[in-house]
Structures are given as structure tokens and as C-alpha cells.
mmCIF file of C-alpha atoms in Angstrom:
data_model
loop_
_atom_site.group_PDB
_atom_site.id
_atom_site.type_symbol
_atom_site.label_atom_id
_atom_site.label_comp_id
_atom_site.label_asym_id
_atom_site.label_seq_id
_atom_site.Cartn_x
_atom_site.Cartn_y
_atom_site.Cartn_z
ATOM 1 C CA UNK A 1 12.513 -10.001 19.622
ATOM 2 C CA UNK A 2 16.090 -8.663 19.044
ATOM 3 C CA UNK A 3 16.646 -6.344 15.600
ATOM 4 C CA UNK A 4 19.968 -5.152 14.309
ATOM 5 C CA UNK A 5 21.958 -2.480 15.462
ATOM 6 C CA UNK A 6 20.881 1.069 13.951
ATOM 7 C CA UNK A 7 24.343 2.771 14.101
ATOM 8 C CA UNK A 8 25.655 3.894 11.009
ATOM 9 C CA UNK A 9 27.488 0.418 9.478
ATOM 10 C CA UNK A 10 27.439 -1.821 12.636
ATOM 11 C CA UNK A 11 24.923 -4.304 12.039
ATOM 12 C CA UNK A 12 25.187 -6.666 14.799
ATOM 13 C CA UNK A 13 22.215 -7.840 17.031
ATOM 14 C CA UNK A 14 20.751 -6.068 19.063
ATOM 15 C CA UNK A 15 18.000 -5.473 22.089
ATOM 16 C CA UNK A 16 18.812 -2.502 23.226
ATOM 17 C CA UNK A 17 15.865 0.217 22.978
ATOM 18 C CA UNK A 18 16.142 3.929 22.780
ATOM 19 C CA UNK A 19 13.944 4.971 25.860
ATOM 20 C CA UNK A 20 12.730 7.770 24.590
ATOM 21 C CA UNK A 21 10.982 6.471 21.688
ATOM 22 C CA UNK A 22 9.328 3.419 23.275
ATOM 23 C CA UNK A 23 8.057 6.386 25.572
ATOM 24 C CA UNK A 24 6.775 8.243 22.602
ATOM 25 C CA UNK A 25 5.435 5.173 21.238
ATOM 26 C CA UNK A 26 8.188 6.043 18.194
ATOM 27 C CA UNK A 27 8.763 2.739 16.124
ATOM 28 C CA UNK A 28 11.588 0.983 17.809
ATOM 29 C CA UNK A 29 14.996 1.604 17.155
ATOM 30 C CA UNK A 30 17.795 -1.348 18.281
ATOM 31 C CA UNK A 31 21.307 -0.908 19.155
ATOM 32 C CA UNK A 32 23.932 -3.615 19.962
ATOM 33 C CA UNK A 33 25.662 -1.253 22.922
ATOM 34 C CA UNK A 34 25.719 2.139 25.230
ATOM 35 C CA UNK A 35 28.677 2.867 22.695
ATOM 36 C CA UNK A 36 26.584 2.251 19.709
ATOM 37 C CA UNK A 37 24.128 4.303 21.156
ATOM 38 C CA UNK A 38 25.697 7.337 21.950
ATOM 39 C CA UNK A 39 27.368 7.376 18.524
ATOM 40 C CA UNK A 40 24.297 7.646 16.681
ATOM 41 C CA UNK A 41 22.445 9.786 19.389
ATOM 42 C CA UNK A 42 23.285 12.963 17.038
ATOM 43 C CA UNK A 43 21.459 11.726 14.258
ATOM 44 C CA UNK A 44 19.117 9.498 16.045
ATOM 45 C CA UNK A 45 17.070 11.962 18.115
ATOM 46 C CA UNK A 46 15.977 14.056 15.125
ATOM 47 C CA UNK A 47 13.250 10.935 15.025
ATOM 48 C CA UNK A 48 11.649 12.425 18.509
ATOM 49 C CA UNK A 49 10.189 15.383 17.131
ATOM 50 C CA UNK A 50 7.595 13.263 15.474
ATOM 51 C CA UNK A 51 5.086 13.143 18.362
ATOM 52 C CA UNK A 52 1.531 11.959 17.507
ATOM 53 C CA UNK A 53 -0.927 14.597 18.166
ATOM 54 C CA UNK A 54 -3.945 13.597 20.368
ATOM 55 C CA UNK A 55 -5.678 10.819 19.035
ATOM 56 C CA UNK A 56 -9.348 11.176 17.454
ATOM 57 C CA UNK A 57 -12.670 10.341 19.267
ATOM 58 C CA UNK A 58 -13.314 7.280 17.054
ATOM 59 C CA UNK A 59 -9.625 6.052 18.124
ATOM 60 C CA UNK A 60 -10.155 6.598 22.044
ATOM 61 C CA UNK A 61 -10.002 3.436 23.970
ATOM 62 C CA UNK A 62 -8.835 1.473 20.520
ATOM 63 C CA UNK A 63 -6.063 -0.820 21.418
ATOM 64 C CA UNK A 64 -2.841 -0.130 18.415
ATOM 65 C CA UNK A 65 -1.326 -2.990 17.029
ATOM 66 C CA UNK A 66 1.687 -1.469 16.636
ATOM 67 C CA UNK A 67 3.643 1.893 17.152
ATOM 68 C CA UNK A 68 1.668 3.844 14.233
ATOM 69 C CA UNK A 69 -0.987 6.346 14.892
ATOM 70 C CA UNK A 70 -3.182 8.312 13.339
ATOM 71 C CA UNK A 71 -2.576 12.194 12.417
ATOM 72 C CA UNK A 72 -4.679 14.882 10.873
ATOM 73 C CA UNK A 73 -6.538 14.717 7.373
ATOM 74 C CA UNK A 74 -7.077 17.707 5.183
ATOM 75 C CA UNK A 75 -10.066 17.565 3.248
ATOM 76 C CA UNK A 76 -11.040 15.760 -0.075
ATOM 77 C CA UNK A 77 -9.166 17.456 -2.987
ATOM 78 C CA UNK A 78 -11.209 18.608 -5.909
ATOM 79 C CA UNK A 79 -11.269 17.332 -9.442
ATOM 80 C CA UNK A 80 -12.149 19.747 -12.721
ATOM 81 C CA UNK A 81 -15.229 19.617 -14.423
ATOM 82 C CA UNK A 82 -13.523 18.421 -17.322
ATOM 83 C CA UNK A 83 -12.215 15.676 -16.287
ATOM 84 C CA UNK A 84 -14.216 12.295 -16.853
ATOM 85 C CA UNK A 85 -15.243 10.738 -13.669
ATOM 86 C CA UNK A 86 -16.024 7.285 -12.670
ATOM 87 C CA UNK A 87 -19.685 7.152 -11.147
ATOM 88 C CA UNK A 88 -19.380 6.934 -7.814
ATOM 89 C CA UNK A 89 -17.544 10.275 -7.968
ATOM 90 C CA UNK A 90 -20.281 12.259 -5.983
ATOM 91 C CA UNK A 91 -22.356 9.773 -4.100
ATOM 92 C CA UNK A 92 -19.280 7.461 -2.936
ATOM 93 C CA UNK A 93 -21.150 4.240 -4.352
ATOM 94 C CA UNK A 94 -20.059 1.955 -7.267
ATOM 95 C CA UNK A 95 -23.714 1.121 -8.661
ATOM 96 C CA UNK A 96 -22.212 -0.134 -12.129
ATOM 97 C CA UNK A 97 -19.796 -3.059 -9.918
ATOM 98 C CA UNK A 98 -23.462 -4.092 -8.043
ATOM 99 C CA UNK A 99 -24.891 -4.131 -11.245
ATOM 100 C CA UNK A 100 -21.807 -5.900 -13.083
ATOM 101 C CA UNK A 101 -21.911 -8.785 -10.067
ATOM 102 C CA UNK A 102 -24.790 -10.478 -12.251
ATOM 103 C CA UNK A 103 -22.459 -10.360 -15.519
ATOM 104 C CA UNK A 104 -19.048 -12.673 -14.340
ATOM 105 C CA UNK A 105 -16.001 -11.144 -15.864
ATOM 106 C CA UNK A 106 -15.447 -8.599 -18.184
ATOM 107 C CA UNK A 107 -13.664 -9.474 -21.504
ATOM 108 C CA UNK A 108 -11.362 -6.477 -23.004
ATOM 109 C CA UNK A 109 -10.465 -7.534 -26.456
ATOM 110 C CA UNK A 110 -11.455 -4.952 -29.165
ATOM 111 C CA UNK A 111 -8.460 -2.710 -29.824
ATOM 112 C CA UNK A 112 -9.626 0.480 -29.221
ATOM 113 C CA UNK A 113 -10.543 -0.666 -25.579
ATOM 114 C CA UNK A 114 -7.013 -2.378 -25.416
ATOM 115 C CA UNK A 115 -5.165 0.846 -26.178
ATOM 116 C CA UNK A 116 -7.391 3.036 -23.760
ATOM 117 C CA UNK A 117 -6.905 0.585 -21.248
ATOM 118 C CA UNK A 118 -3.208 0.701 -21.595
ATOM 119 C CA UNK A 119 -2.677 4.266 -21.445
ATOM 120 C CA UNK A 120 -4.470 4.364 -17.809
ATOM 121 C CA UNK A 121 -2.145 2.058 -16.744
ATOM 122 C CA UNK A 122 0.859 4.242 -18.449
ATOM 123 C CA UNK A 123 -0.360 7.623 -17.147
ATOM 124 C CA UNK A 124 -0.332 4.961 -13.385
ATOM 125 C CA UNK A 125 2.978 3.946 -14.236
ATOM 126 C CA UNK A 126 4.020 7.617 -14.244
ATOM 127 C CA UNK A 127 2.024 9.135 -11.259
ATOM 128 C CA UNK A 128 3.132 6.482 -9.241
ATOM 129 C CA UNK A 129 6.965 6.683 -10.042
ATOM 130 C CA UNK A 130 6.612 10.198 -9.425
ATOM 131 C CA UNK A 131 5.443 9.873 -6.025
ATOM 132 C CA UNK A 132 7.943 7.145 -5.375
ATOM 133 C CA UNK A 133 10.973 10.047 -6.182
ATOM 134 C CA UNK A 134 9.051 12.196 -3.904
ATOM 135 C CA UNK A 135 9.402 9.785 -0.637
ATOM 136 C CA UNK A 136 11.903 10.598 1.938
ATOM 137 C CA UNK A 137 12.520 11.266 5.649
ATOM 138 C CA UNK A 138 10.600 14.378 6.553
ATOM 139 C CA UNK A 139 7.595 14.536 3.691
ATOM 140 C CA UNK A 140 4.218 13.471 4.960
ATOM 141 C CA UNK A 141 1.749 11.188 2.945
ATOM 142 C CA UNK A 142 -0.272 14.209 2.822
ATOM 143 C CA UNK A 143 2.031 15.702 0.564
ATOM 144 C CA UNK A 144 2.660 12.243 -1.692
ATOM 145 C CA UNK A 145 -1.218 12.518 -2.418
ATOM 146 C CA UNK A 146 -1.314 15.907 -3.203
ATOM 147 C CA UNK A 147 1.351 15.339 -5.309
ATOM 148 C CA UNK A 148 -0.176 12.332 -6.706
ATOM 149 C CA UNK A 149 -3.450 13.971 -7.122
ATOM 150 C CA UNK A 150 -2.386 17.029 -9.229
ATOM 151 C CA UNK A 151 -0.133 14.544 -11.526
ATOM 152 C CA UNK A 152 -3.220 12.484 -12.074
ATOM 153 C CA UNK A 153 -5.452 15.625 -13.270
ATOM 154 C CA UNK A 154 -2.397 17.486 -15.095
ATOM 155 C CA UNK A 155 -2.627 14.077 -17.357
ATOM 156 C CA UNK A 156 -6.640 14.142 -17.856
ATOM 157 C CA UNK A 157 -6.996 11.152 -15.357
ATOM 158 C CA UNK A 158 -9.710 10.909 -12.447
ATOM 159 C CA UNK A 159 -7.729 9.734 -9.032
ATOM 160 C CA UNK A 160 -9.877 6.288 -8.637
ATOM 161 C CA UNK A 161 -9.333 6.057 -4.912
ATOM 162 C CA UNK A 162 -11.021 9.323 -4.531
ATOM 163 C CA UNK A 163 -14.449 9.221 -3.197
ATOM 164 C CA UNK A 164 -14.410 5.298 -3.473
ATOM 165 C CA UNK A 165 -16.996 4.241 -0.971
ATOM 166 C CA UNK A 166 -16.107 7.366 0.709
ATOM 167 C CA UNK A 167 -12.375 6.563 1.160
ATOM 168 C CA UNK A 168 -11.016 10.566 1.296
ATOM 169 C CA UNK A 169 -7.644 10.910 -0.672
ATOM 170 C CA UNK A 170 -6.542 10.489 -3.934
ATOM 171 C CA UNK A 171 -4.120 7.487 -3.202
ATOM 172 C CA UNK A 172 -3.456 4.619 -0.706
ATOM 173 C CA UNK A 173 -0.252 5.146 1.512
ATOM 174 C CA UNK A 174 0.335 2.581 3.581
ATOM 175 C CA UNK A 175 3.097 2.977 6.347
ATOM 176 C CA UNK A 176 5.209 0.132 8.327
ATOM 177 C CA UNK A 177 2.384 -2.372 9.952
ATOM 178 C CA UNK A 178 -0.288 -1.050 7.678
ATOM 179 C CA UNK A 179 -0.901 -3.409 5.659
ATOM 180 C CA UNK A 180 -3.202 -1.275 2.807
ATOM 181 C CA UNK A 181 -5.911 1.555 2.612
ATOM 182 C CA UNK A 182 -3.515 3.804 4.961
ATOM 183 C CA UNK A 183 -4.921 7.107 4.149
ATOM 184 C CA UNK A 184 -3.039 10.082 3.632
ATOM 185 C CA UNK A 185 -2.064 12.229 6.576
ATOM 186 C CA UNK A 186 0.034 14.718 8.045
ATOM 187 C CA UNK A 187 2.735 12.396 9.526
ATOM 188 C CA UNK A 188 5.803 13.001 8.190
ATOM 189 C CA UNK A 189 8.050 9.730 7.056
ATOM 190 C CA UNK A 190 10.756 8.775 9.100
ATOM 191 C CA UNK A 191 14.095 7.247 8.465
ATOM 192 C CA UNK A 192 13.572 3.841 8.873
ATOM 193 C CA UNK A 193 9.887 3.634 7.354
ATOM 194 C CA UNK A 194 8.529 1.631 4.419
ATOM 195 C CA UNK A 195 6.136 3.296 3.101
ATOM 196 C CA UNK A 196 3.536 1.459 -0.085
ATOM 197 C CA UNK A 197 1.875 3.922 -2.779
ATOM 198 C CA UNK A 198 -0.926 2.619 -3.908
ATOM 199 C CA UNK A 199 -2.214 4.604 -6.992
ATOM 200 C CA UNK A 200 -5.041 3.986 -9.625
ATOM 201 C CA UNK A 201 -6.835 6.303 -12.315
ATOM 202 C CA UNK A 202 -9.469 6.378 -14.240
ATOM 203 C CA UNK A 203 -9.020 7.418 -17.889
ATOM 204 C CA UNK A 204 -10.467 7.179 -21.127
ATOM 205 C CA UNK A 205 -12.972 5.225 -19.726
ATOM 206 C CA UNK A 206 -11.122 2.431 -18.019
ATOM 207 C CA UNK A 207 -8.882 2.335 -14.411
ATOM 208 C CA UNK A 208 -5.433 1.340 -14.108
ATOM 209 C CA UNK A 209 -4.338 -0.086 -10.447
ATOM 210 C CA UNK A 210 -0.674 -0.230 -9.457
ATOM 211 C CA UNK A 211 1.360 0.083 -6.119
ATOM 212 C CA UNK A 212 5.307 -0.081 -4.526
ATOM 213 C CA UNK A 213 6.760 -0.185 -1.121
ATOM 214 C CA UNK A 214 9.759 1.904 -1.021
ATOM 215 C CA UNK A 215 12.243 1.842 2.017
ATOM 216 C CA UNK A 216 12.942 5.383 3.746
ATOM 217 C CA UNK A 217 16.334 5.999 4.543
ATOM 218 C CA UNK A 218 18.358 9.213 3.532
ATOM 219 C CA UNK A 219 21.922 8.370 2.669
ATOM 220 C CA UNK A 220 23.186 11.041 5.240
ATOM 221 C CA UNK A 221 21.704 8.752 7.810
ATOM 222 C CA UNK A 222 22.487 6.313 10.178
ATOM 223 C CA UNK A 223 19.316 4.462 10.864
ATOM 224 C CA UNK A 224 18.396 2.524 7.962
ATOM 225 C CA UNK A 225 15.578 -0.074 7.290
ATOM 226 C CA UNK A 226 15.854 -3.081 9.240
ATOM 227 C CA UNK A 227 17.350 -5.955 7.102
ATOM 228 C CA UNK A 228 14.595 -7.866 8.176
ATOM 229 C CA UNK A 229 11.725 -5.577 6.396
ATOM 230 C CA UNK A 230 14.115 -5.105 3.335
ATOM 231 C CA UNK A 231 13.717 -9.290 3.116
ATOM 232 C CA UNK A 232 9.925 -8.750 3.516
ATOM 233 C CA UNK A 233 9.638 -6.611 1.058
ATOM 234 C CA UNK A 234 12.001 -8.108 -1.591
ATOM 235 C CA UNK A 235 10.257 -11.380 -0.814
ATOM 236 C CA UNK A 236 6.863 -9.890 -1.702
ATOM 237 C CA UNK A 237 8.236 -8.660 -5.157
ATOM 238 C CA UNK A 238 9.750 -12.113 -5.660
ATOM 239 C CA UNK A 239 6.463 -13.954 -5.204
ATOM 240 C CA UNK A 240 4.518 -11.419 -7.021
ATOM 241 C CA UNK A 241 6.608 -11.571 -10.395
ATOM 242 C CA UNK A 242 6.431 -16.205 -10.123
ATOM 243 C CA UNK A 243 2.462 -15.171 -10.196
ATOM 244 C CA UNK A 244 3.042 -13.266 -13.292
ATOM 245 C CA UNK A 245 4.935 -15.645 -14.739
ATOM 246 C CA UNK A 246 2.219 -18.336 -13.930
ATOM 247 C CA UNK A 247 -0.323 -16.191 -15.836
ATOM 248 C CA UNK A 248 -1.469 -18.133 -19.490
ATOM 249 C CA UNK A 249 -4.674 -18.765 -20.667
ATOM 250 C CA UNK A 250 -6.185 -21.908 -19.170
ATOM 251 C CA UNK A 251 -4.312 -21.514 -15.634
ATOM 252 C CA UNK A 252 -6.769 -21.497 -12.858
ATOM 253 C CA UNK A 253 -6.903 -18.481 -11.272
ATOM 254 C CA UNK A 254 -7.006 -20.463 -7.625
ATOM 255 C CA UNK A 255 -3.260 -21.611 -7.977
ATOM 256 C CA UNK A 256 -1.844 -18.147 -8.448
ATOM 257 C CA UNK A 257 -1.799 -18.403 -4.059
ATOM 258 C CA UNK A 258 -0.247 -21.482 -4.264
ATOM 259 C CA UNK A 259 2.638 -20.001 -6.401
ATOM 260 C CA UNK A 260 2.972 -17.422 -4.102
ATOM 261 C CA UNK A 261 3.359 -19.280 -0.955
ATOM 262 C CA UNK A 262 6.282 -21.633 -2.544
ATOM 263 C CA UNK A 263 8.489 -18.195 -2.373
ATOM 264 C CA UNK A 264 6.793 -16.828 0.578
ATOM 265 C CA UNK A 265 7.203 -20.389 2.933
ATOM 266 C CA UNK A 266 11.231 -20.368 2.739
ATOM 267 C CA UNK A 267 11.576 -16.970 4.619
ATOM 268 C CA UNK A 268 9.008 -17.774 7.199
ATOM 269 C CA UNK A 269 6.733 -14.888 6.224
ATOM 270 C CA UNK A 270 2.440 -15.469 6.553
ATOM 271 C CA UNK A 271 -0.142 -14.512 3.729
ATOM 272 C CA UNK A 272 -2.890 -11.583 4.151
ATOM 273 C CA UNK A 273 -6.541 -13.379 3.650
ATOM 274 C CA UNK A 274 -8.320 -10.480 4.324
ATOM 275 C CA UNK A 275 -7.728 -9.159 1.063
ATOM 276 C CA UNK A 276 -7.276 -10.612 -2.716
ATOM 277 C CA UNK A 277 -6.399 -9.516 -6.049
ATOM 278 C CA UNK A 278 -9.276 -8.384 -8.461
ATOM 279 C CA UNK A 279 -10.094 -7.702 -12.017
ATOM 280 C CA UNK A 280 -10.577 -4.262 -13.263
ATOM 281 C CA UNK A 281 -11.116 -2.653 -16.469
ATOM 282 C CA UNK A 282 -14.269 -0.105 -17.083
ATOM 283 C CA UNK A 283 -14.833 -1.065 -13.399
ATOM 284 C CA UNK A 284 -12.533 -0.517 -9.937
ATOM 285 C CA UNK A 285 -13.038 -3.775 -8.824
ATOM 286 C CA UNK A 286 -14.889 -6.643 -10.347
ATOM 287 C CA UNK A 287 -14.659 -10.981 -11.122
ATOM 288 C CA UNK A 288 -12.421 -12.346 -10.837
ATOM 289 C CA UNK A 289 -11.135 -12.573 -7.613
ATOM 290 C CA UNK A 290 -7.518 -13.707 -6.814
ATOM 291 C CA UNK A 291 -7.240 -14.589 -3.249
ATOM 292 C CA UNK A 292 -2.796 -14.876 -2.902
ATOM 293 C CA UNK A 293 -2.759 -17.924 -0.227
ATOM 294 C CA UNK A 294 -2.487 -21.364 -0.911
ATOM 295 C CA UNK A 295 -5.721 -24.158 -0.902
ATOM 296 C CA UNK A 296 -8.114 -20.937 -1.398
ATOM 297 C CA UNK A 297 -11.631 -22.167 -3.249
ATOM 298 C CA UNK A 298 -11.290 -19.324 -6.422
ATOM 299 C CA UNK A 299 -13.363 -19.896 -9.174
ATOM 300 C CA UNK A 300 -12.644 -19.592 -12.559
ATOM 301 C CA UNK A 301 -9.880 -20.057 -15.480
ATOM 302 C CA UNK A 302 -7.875 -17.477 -17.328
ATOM 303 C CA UNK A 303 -9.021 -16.379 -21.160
ATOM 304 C CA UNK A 304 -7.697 -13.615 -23.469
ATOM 305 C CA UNK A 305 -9.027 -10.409 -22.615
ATOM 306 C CA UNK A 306 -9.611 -10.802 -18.636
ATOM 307 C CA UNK A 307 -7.549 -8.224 -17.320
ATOM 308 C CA UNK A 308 -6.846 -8.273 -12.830
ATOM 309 C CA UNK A 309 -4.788 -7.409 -10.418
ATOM 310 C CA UNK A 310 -2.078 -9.700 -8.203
ATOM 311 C CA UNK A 311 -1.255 -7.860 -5.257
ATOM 312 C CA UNK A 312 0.152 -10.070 -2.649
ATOM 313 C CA UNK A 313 0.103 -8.214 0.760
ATOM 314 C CA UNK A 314 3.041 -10.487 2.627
ATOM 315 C CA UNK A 315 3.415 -10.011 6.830
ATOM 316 C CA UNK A 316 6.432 -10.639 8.867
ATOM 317 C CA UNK A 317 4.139 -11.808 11.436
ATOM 318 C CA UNK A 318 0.905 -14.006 11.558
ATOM 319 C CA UNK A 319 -1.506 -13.269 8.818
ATOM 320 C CA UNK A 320 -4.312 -12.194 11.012
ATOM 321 C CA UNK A 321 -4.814 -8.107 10.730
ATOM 322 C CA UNK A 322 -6.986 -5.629 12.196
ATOM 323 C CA UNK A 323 -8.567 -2.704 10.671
ATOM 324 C CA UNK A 324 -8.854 0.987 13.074
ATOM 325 C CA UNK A 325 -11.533 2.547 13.520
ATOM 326 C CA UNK A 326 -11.406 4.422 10.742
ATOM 327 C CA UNK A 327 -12.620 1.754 8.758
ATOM 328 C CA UNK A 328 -10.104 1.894 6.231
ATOM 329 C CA UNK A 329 -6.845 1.170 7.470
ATOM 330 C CA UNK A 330 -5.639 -2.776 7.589
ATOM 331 C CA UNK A 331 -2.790 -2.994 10.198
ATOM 332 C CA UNK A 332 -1.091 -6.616 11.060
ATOM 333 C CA UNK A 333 -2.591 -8.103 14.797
#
């Protein structure tokens, strides 16, 4: 499939590859001509010294997707005593969302709960647009969690991901064809990446859960995001904001994937399945569920005080997806 041409204000089709990263299994880079080529080779090759290392054991034999791979993980960050923890911090398991699976969905309506909850989702607000300033060519996702991590405890605010059913870092970063859970690693971002943030925290007794894809492209650089992805992404806001709007008391919460696939449809783009919005509160993830494609069988009708997530996770491809062997990280098939 032909992309557009990645020197610096060209723009036209194009098929041809740079041969040295298909042969580092780099993510492709297009250009329209030899001339095209050469122009941009000064800028352009500073993208081949980002050579995965050797892959791990669990990853030998796995067939990729895509051109991503795995690099190294440092180890689980640490969080102050004195910091309130959700309870899975130690052992990894959520026992109060088993037990809260016999209870249907919490209501949030006194005002003291109201105000706590909306402070973990300002103290989100702020980690995550702090990480999003951090993102450019050359910084790992390593370093956006550590960064997110220590902005989290400098505000009194456990890092939810953290220890969640074991997942290891502090935030989700999910790169290119990953389509969530990336974990954190020591790859650094490349011009021409998309890169989503997802961040949560726990605080004051309740989480907050909020995420962005941001494009990476320094302005002293000639390969850009594809105009393609920039539609993909700008699509998935779109749809995401007509859910919003959709959201009243009495609307069922099965038509929010309807709403989402009118805006989705007209670009040609596919719907993840794999994964839904949730609701959340005193708990990660709880009732109700909010799958984002359309004809899904959801149960259930929105009153005051549910509180959820709509996170529509859009592909420029099919909607089938994978996950590597890490068990964490969703990739598009």
C-alpha cells in the first residue's frame, strides 16, 4: 500500500522504501523519488540508530504484526508509605472488583465523594498533560513513566496502573500498531511515531482514568506523521466527543457504539472489540461496560451518579488484534 512522500514539504504518493529500514525492521518510511530520497537522506538516517536489541525468550518464534518490538524494562518503581494505595497494590489482585461483580454499578452522588472524585481526575488531567509536553523524537516511554510516576506521587496520588494484575509501570504507552497496555520501555520515540499515554490515579479514595495520542514529529524535521494516521487519530477524537455528547440520563449505554461508528464508517476505519469502556470510581474497573462498536448486546441505562469511561480504540486496518507474549500488549493483526 503506497504512503506519502516523507521529504520535508513534498507530499505526493509514494512506494518507494528506504532499504535500510525495512532491513532493520524500522517502521516504513515512503518517498515519491531517488531525488526525494537523497534530499532527506541527511535527516532521515538519524532513524537507523534505533536497532531493536535481541528479542526476549517469551518473544522467540512469535510472529510481529507489525514493525514494533519489544525493548528492555527497568523494574517496578516504588511508591511511599504515605501514600494511600488501592488494594491490589502488593498482591497484584483487585479482590474488592470480584467482590463488587455481585453489586451492579456503583452510584457516586454524595458531595464529598463527588469532589474527591473530581480532584483524581484533575491531579490525571495534570500528570497526563505533563507527560504529553514531555513526548518527542529521542525520549523513551521509559522516561514518560518515570516522569509520570514521580508527578503522580509529588501530588499524593497512587499510579493505578501500577501493580494492576501485575502490569509493571506506572502508565500505559502505547506506540504506532499498539493498540493499548504498551508498557513502558527503553525504546526511544521516533519522528514519525504516535505515541497514546494512558494515565490513571488513585486518590482520596477514588481513580481517575484518562489517555491521548500525540503525533511525534520535531519541527526541525522532515519526516512527519503520515497524513493518513493524523486522520486516524483525529477521527478517534471526533467519535469520542459525539459519545459524550450522547451521554444523558436514560440513554442506553449499548448505543454509545453505534454513535461511534456513524463518524468512524465515513473514513473507512474498523472498531477494536477486544476491549470496551468501563465504569470506575472507588474501583479501577467495574459495571458498566461500554463496548464502542455498533449492534453490541450492553446492558443497562444511564442514571445520575454512574460515572465510566468511553475510550474508543479506532484501527486503520481490520479490527481483529493480537496481544504478544507479554500478555499485555494489544497490537492490530
Amino acid at each position: 500500500m503506497p504512503g506519502v512522500c516523507g521529504a520535508k514539504d513534498c507530499g505526493k504518493e509514494a512506494s518507494l522504501q528506504c532499504p535500510t529500514c525495512v532491513s532493520l525492521h524500522l517502521p516504513v518510511s515512503y518517498f515519491c523519488s531517488k531525488d526525494c530520497f537523497s534530499k532527506s537522506w541527511s535527516e532521515h538516517k538519524k532513524a537507523h540508530g534505533v536497532v531493536p536489541p535481541p528479542l526476549p525468550d517469551i518473544f522467540v518464534g512469535f510472529e510481529f504484526t507489525g514493525p514494533l518490538r519489544p525493548y528492555p524494562i527497568t523494574p517496578r518503581r516504588k511508591v511511599p508509605d504515605s501514600i494511600p494505595k488501592p488494594d491490589y497494590y502488593l498482591t497484584g489482585v483487585p479482590l474488592s472488583e470480584r467482590d463488587a461483580k455481585r453489586n451492579g454499578i456503583e452510584v457516586i452522588k454524595k458531595p464529598k465523594d463527588l469532589a474527591a472524585l473530581r480532584e483524581a481526575c484533575r491531579i490525571g488531567r495534570e500528570v497526563l498533560d505533563i507527560a504529553g509536553a514531555f513526548v518527542r523524537a529521542g525520549k523513551t516511554t521509559e522516561e514518560i513513566d518515570e516522569l509520570v510516576h514521580n508527578s503522580t506521587i509529588e501530588r499524593g496520588a497512587y499510579p493505578s496502573p501500577l501493580n494492576y494484575r501485575g502490569f509493571p509501570k506506572s502508565c500505559c504507552t502505547s506506540v504506532n500498531e499498539i493498540v493499548c497496555h504498551g508498557i513502558p520501555d527503553l525504546r526511544p520515540l521516533q519522528n514519525g511515531d504516535i505515541v497514546n499515554v494512558d494515565v490513571s490515579v488513585y486518590h482520596g479514595g477514588f481513580h481517575s482514568d484518562l489517555n491521548e495520542t500525540y503525533f511525534v514529529e520535531d519541527e526541525s524535521s522532515d519526516v512527519k506523521v503520515d497524513p493518513n494516521t493524523k486522520l486516524l487519530v483525529d477521527t478517534t477524537y471526533n467519535a469520542l466527543y459525539k459519545a459524550i455528547e450522547y451521554c444523558k440520563p436514560g440513554a442506553m449505554y449499548r448505543d454509545i457504539g453505534d454513535v461511534i461508528h456513524k463518524v468512524v464508517k465515513e473514513h473507512g476505519f474498523s472498531i477494536i472489540r477486544s476491549y470496551c469502556g468501563h465504569g470506575l470510581g472507588r474501583l479501577f474497573h467495574c459495571g458498566p461496560n461500554i463496548p464502542h462498536y455498533p449492534g453490541n448486546k450492553a446492558v443497562g441505562v444511564m442514571k445520575p451518579g454512574h460515572v465510566f469511561t468511553i475510550e474508543p480504540m479506532i484501527n486503520a486496518g481490520g479490527w481483529q488484534d493480537i496481544h504478544w507474549p507479554d500478555n499485555w500488549t494489544c497490537v492490530t493483526k
